[in-house]
CSV table of C-alpha atoms in Angstrom, one decimal:
chain,number,residue,atom,x,y,z
A,1,MET,CA,3.0,23.1,-10.0
A,2,SER,CA,2.9,22.8,-13.7
A,3,LYS,CA,6.1,22.8,-15.7
A,4,GLN,CA,7.3,26.3,-16.7
A,5,VAL,CA,9.0,27.4,-19.9
A,6,PRO,CA,12.7,27.3,-19.3
A,7,THR,CA,14.4,30.7,-19.0
A,8,THR,CA,17.2,31.7,-21.2
A,9,SER,CA,19.7,31.9,-18.4
A,10,LEU,CA,19.3,28.1,-17.7
A,11,TYR,CA,18.8,27.1,-21.3
A,12,GLU,CA,22.4,25.8,-21.9
A,13,TYR,CA,22.1,23.5,-19.0
A,14,GLN,CA,18.8,21.9,-20.1
A,15,ARG,CA,18.5,18.9,-22.5
A,16,HIS,CA,15.9,19.4,-25.2
A,17,ASN,CA,15.5,16.3,-27.2
A,18,SER,CA,13.0,13.5,-27.9
A,19,ARG,CA,13.8,12.0,-24.5
A,20,HIS,CA,12.1,15.0,-22.8
A,21,CYS,CA,8.7,13.6,-23.3
A,22,VAL,CA,9.6,10.5,-21.3
A,23,GLU,CA,8.9,10.7,-17.5
A,24,GLU,CA,12.6,11.2,-16.6
A,25,ASN,CA,14.0,12.4,-13.3
A,26,GLU,CA,14.1,16.2,-13.3
A,27,VAL,CA,14.0,19.0,-10.8
A,28,TRP,CA,12.7,22.5,-11.1
A,29,LEU,CA,15.5,24.7,-9.8
A,30,ALA,CA,14.2,28.1,-8.9
A,31,CYS,CA,15.7,31.5,-8.0
A,32,LEU,CA,14.5,32.0,-4.4
A,33,ALA,CA,14.8,35.7,-4.5
A,34,CYS,CA,12.5,35.8,-7.5
A,35,TYR,CA,10.0,33.5,-5.8
A,36,ASN,CA,10.0,35.8,-2.7
A,37,GLU,CA,9.2,38.7,-5.0
A,38,GLY,CA,6.2,36.8,-6.4
A,39,HIS,CA,7.3,35.3,-9.7
A,40,LEU,CA,9.0,32.2,-10.9
A,41,GLN,CA,12.5,32.1,-12.5
A,42,GLY,CA,14.3,28.9,-13.1
A,43,GLY,CA,14.1,25.7,-15.2
A,44,TRP,CA,13.8,21.9,-15.3
A,45,LEU,CA,17.1,20.2,-15.0
A,46,ASP,CA,18.0,16.5,-15.3
A,47,ALA,CA,20.9,14.9,-13.4
A,48,ASP,CA,23.6,15.9,-15.9
A,49,ALA,CA,22.3,19.5,-16.2
A,50,LEU,CA,22.0,19.9,-12.4
A,51,GLU,CA,25.5,18.6,-11.8
A,52,GLN,CA,26.9,21.0,-14.4
A,53,TRP,CA,25.0,23.9,-12.8
A,54,LEU,CA,26.3,22.9,-9.4
A,55,ASP,CA,29.9,22.7,-10.6
A,56,ASP,CA,29.6,26.2,-12.0
A,57,HIS,CA,27.8,27.4,-8.9
A,58,GLU,CA,30.5,26.0,-6.5
A,59,ASN,CA,33.4,27.1,-8.6
A,60,ASP,CA,32.3,30.6,-9.4
A,61,TYR,CA,29.5,32.3,-7.5
A,62,TYR,CA,29.3,35.0,-10.2
A,63,GLU,CA,28.7,32.5,-13.0
A,64,GLY,CA,26.5,30.1,-11.1
A,65,GLY,CA,24.3,33.0,-9.7
A,66,ARG,CA,24.1,34.7,-13.1
A,67,MET,CA,23.0,31.5,-14.9
A,68,LEU,CA,20.3,30.9,-12.3
A,69,CYS,CA,19.0,34.4,-12.4
A,70,SER,CA,20.2,37.6,-14.0
A,71,ARG,CA,17.9,39.9,-12.1
A,72,HIS,CA,19.6,40.0,-8.7
A,73,GLU,CA,23.1,41.1,-9.0
A,74,ALA,CA,24.3,42.1,-5.6
A,75,LYS,CA,25.1,45.8,-5.3
A,76,ILE,CA,28.1,46.3,-3.1
A,77,ASP,CA,30.4,49.3,-2.7
A,78,GLU,CA,33.4,47.2,-1.4
A,79,CYS,CA,34.6,43.7,-2.0
A,80,HIS,CA,36.1,42.2,1.2
A,81,ASN,CA,37.9,39.5,-0.8
A,82,CYS,CA,39.9,42.0,-2.9
A,83,ASP,CA,42.3,44.8,-1.9
A,84,THR,CA,40.0,47.3,-3.6
A,85,ASP,CA,37.2,49.6,-2.7
A,86,LYS,CA,35.5,49.0,-6.0
A,87,SER,CA,32.8,46.5,-6.8
A,88,CYS,CA,34.2,43.2,-7.9
A,89,THR,CA,32.7,40.9,-10.5
A,90,ARG,CA,35.0,38.1,-9.3
A,91,HIS,CA,33.9,37.8,-5.8
A,92,VAL,CA,30.5,39.4,-5.9
A,93,ARG,CA,27.7,37.4,-4.4
A,94,TRP,CA,24.5,37.3,-6.2
A,95,ALA,CA,21.2,37.2,-4.4
A,96,GLY,CA,20.2,34.9,-7.3
A,97,ASP,CA,22.5,32.2,-6.0
A,98,GLU,CA,19.9,31.5,-3.3
A,99,TRP,CA,18.1,28.5,-4.8
A,100,ALA,CA,15.2,26.2,-4.0
A,101,ILE,CA,13.8,23.2,-5.7
A,102,HIS,CA,10.1,23.8,-6.2
A,103,ASP,CA,9.1,20.6,-8.0
A,104,TYR,CA,10.3,17.1,-8.9
A,105,SER,CA,9.4,15.0,-11.9
A,106,GLY,CA,9.8,11.2,-12.4
A,107,ALA,CA,10.5,8.6,-9.8
A,108,ILE,CA,12.5,11.1,-7.7
A,109,ALA,CA,9.1,12.8,-7.0
A,110,TYR,CA,8.0,9.9,-4.8
A,111,LEU,CA,10.7,10.8,-2.2
A,112,HIS,CA,10.2,13.5,0.3
A,113,LEU,CA,13.2,15.7,-0.4
A,114,GLY,CA,11.9,19.2,0.2
A,115,GLU,CA,13.2,22.4,-1.2
A,116,HIS,CA,16.8,22.3,-0.1
A,117,PRO,CA,18.2,18.8,-0.3
A,118,ASP,CA,21.9,18.0,-0.5
A,119,LEU,CA,22.4,18.7,-4.3
A,120,ARG,CA,25.4,16.3,-4.7
A,121,ASN,CA,23.4,13.5,-3.2
A,122,LEU,CA,20.4,14.5,-5.2
A,123,VAL,CA,22.4,14.1,-8.5
A,124,ASP,CA,23.6,10.6,-7.4
A,125,LEU,CA,20.0,9.6,-6.6
A,126,MET,CA,18.7,10.9,-9.9
A,127,ASN,CA,21.4,9.0,-11.8
A,128,LEU,CA,20.6,5.8,-9.8
A,129,LEU,CA,16.8,6.1,-10.5
A,130,ASP,CA,17.5,6.8,-14.2
A,131,HIS,CA,19.5,3.6,-14.4
A,132,GLU,CA,16.9,1.2,-13.0
A,133,PRO,CA,13.7,3.0,-11.9
A,134,GLU,CA,11.5,0.2,-10.7
A,135,ARG,CA,14.2,-1.5,-8.5
A,136,TYR,CA,15.9,1.6,-7.1
A,137,THR,CA,12.7,3.6,-6.5
A,138,GLY,CA,11.3,0.8,-4.2
A,139,ALA,CA,14.7,0.6,-2.5
A,140,ALA,CA,14.9,4.4,-2.1
A,141,LEU,CA,11.4,4.6,-0.6
A,142,LEU,CA,12.2,1.8,1.8
A,143,ALA,CA,15.5,3.3,2.9
A,144,GLU,CA,13.8,6.7,3.4
A,145,SER,CA,11.0,5.2,5.5
A,146,ILE,CA,13.6,3.4,7.7
A,147,THR,CA,16.0,6.3,8.2
A,148,GLY,CA,13.4,9.1,8.2
A,149,GLU,CA,15.7,11.2,6.0
A,150,MET,CA,17.0,11.6,2.5
A,151,PRO,CA,18.9,8.4,1.8
A,152,THR,CA,22.3,8.3,0.1
A,153,ALA,CA,22.9,6.4,-3.2
A,154,GLU,CA,25.1,3.9,-1.2
A,155,GLN,CA,22.2,3.2,1.2
A,156,ILE,CA,19.8,2.7,-1.6
A,157,GLU,CA,22.1,0.2,-3.4
A,158,SER,CA,22.7,-1.6,-0.1
A,159,VAL,CA,19.0,-2.0,0.5
A,160,ALA,CA,18.3,-3.0,-3.1
A,161,GLU,CA,20.8,-5.9,-2.8
A,162,ARG,CA,19.1,-7.3,0.3
A,163,MET,CA,15.4,-6.5,0.1
A,164,TYR,CA,12.6,-8.8,-0.9
A,165,VAL,CA,10.3,-7.8,-3.7
A,166,ILE,CA,6.9,-9.3,-3.0
A,167,ASP,CA,3.7,-9.2,-5.2
A,168,ALA,CA,1.3,-7.3,-3.0
A,169,TYR,CA,-1.6,-9.3,-4.3
A,170,ASN,CA,0.0,-12.7,-3.8
A,171,LYS,CA,2.0,-12.6,-0.6
A,172,GLY,CA,1.3,-16.2,0.2
A,173,ASP,CA,3.6,-17.6,-2.5
A,174,TRP,CA,6.4,-15.5,-1.1
A,175,ALA,CA,5.8,-16.7,2.5
A,176,TYR,CA,5.8,-20.4,1.3
A,177,ASP,CA,9.0,-20.0,-0.7
A,178,ASN,CA,10.6,-18.0,2.2
A,179,ALA,CA,9.9,-20.9,4.6
A,180,TYR,CA,11.9,-23.2,2.4
A,181,ASP,CA,14.6,-20.6,2.0
A,182,LEU,CA,14.9,-20.4,5.8
A,183,GLY,CA,15.3,-24.2,6.1
A,184,TYR,CA,11.8,-25.2,7.2
A,185,GLY,CA,11.2,-27.2,4.0
A,186,GLU,CA,12.2,-30.5,5.5
A,187,HIS,CA,9.8,-30.1,8.4
A,188,LEU,CA,7.0,-29.1,6.1
A,189,ASP,CA,7.5,-32.0,3.8
A,190,ALA,CA,7.3,-34.4,6.7
A,191,LEU,CA,3.8,-33.2,7.6
A,192,PRO,CA,0.7,-34.8,6.2
A,193,HIS,CA,-0.6,-33.1,3.1
A,194,ASP,CA,-3.9,-32.3,4.8
A,195,ILE,CA,-2.1,-30.3,7.4
A,196,THR,CA,0.3,-28.4,5.0
A,197,GLY,CA,-2.7,-27.8,2.7
A,198,ALA,CA,-4.5,-26.1,5.5
A,199,ILE,CA,-1.8,-23.5,6.2
A,200,ASN,CA,-2.9,-20.0,5.3
A,201,TRP,CA,0.2,-18.7,3.7
A,202,GLU,CA,-1.3,-15.2,3.1
A,203,TRP,CA,-1.9,-15.0,6.9
A,204,VAL,CA,1.7,-16.2,7.5
A,205,ALA,CA,3.0,-13.5,5.1
A,206,LYS,CA,0.9,-10.7,6.7
A,207,ASN,CA,2.1,-11.5,10.2
A,208,LYS,CA,5.8,-11.9,9.1
A,209,LEU,CA,5.8,-8.6,7.2
A,210,ARG,CA,4.1,-6.8,10.1
A,211,ASP,CA,6.2,-8.2,13.0
A,212,GLU,CA,9.7,-8.9,11.5
A,213,MET,CA,10.2,-6.5,8.5
A,214,TYR,CA,10.4,-3.0,7.4
A,215,THR,CA,8.0,-2.6,4.4
A,216,MET,CA,7.1,-0.1,1.7
A,217,GLU,CA,4.5,-0.7,-1.0
A,218,TYR,CA,5.0,0.8,-4.4
A,219,LYS,CA,3.2,0.1,-7.7
A,220,GLY,CA,1.8,-3.3,-6.7
A,221,ASN,CA,4.9,-4.6,-5.0
A,222,ILE,CA,6.0,-4.7,-1.4
A,223,TYR,CA,9.6,-4.0,-0.7
A,224,ALA,CA,10.7,-5.6,2.5
A,225,LEU,CA,13.9,-5.8,4.7
A,226,TYR,CA,14.3,-7.6,8.0
A,227,ASN,CA,14.1,-5.1,10.8
A,228,ASP,CA,17.3,-6.3,12.4
A,229,GLU,CA,19.3,-5.3,9.4
A,230,GLU,CA,21.1,-2.0,9.0
A,231,VAL,CA,20.3,0.3,6.1
A,232,GLY,CA,24.0,1.1,5.6
A,233,ALA,CA,26.3,4.1,5.9
C-alpha cells in the first residue's frame, strides 16, 4: 500500500519535518469503518504521534474517535452513561474509534504484527527500533521467531543482551572464536597444526547453529541464541 496524504483530522498528531524523508518507524492508522465502506481515512504516525493519539483515544472516546475520523459520529437517542434521554457528546461512542493498522514503514515492517497489535507495546517497539535499528531489529525478529507472537520491548532487550551477531558469509571465524570462548582453546592449542588446520570451521558453525541455537538472518548477519535459553518475560 502506498503512503496516503494525511487527513486533516490526524494532522496535529503527525510530524512533518526534514526527518520524514528518512526511513523511520511509522504506522498507517486507519478508520476501519471507512475502510469497510471502500475508502481510506487515516494517516502515518511515528511513535510519539501514535502514543499521543492513543492517550487521547483512551482518555476520551469522543476526542480520539473524532481525530481519527469525523465521518462516523454514532447516532444514539439515549446515553446509558448519563441520567438523560438526550444524545451525549461526552460518552458518545464513535464508529470511527474502530481502528486498524494497514501498513508499517521502517524496521518495524519486518515484524509480523498484523492489523490489531497491542498499541502500547507497539509504541515501545517503535521507540526501541528508532533508538538502535540494526541491533534491535535483529533481536526483535529473533524473539518473534522463538515466541511465535509479537515480542515485548523487554523481551527484545533481553535477547539483544545475550544473542550472537554472526557474519552470515564468514561463520567459520565465529565458530573458531566461540570454541575458545567455551574453554576449548587449550585443547585445540595442544593439537598439531596440521590437524587444527584441517578443521572446517564453516562446517562446525553450520552444525552448531542448526542443532543448538535459534537463528534469524537479517541484512547479512545471523542473530543467534542458544535454544536452552529463555526469551524473557
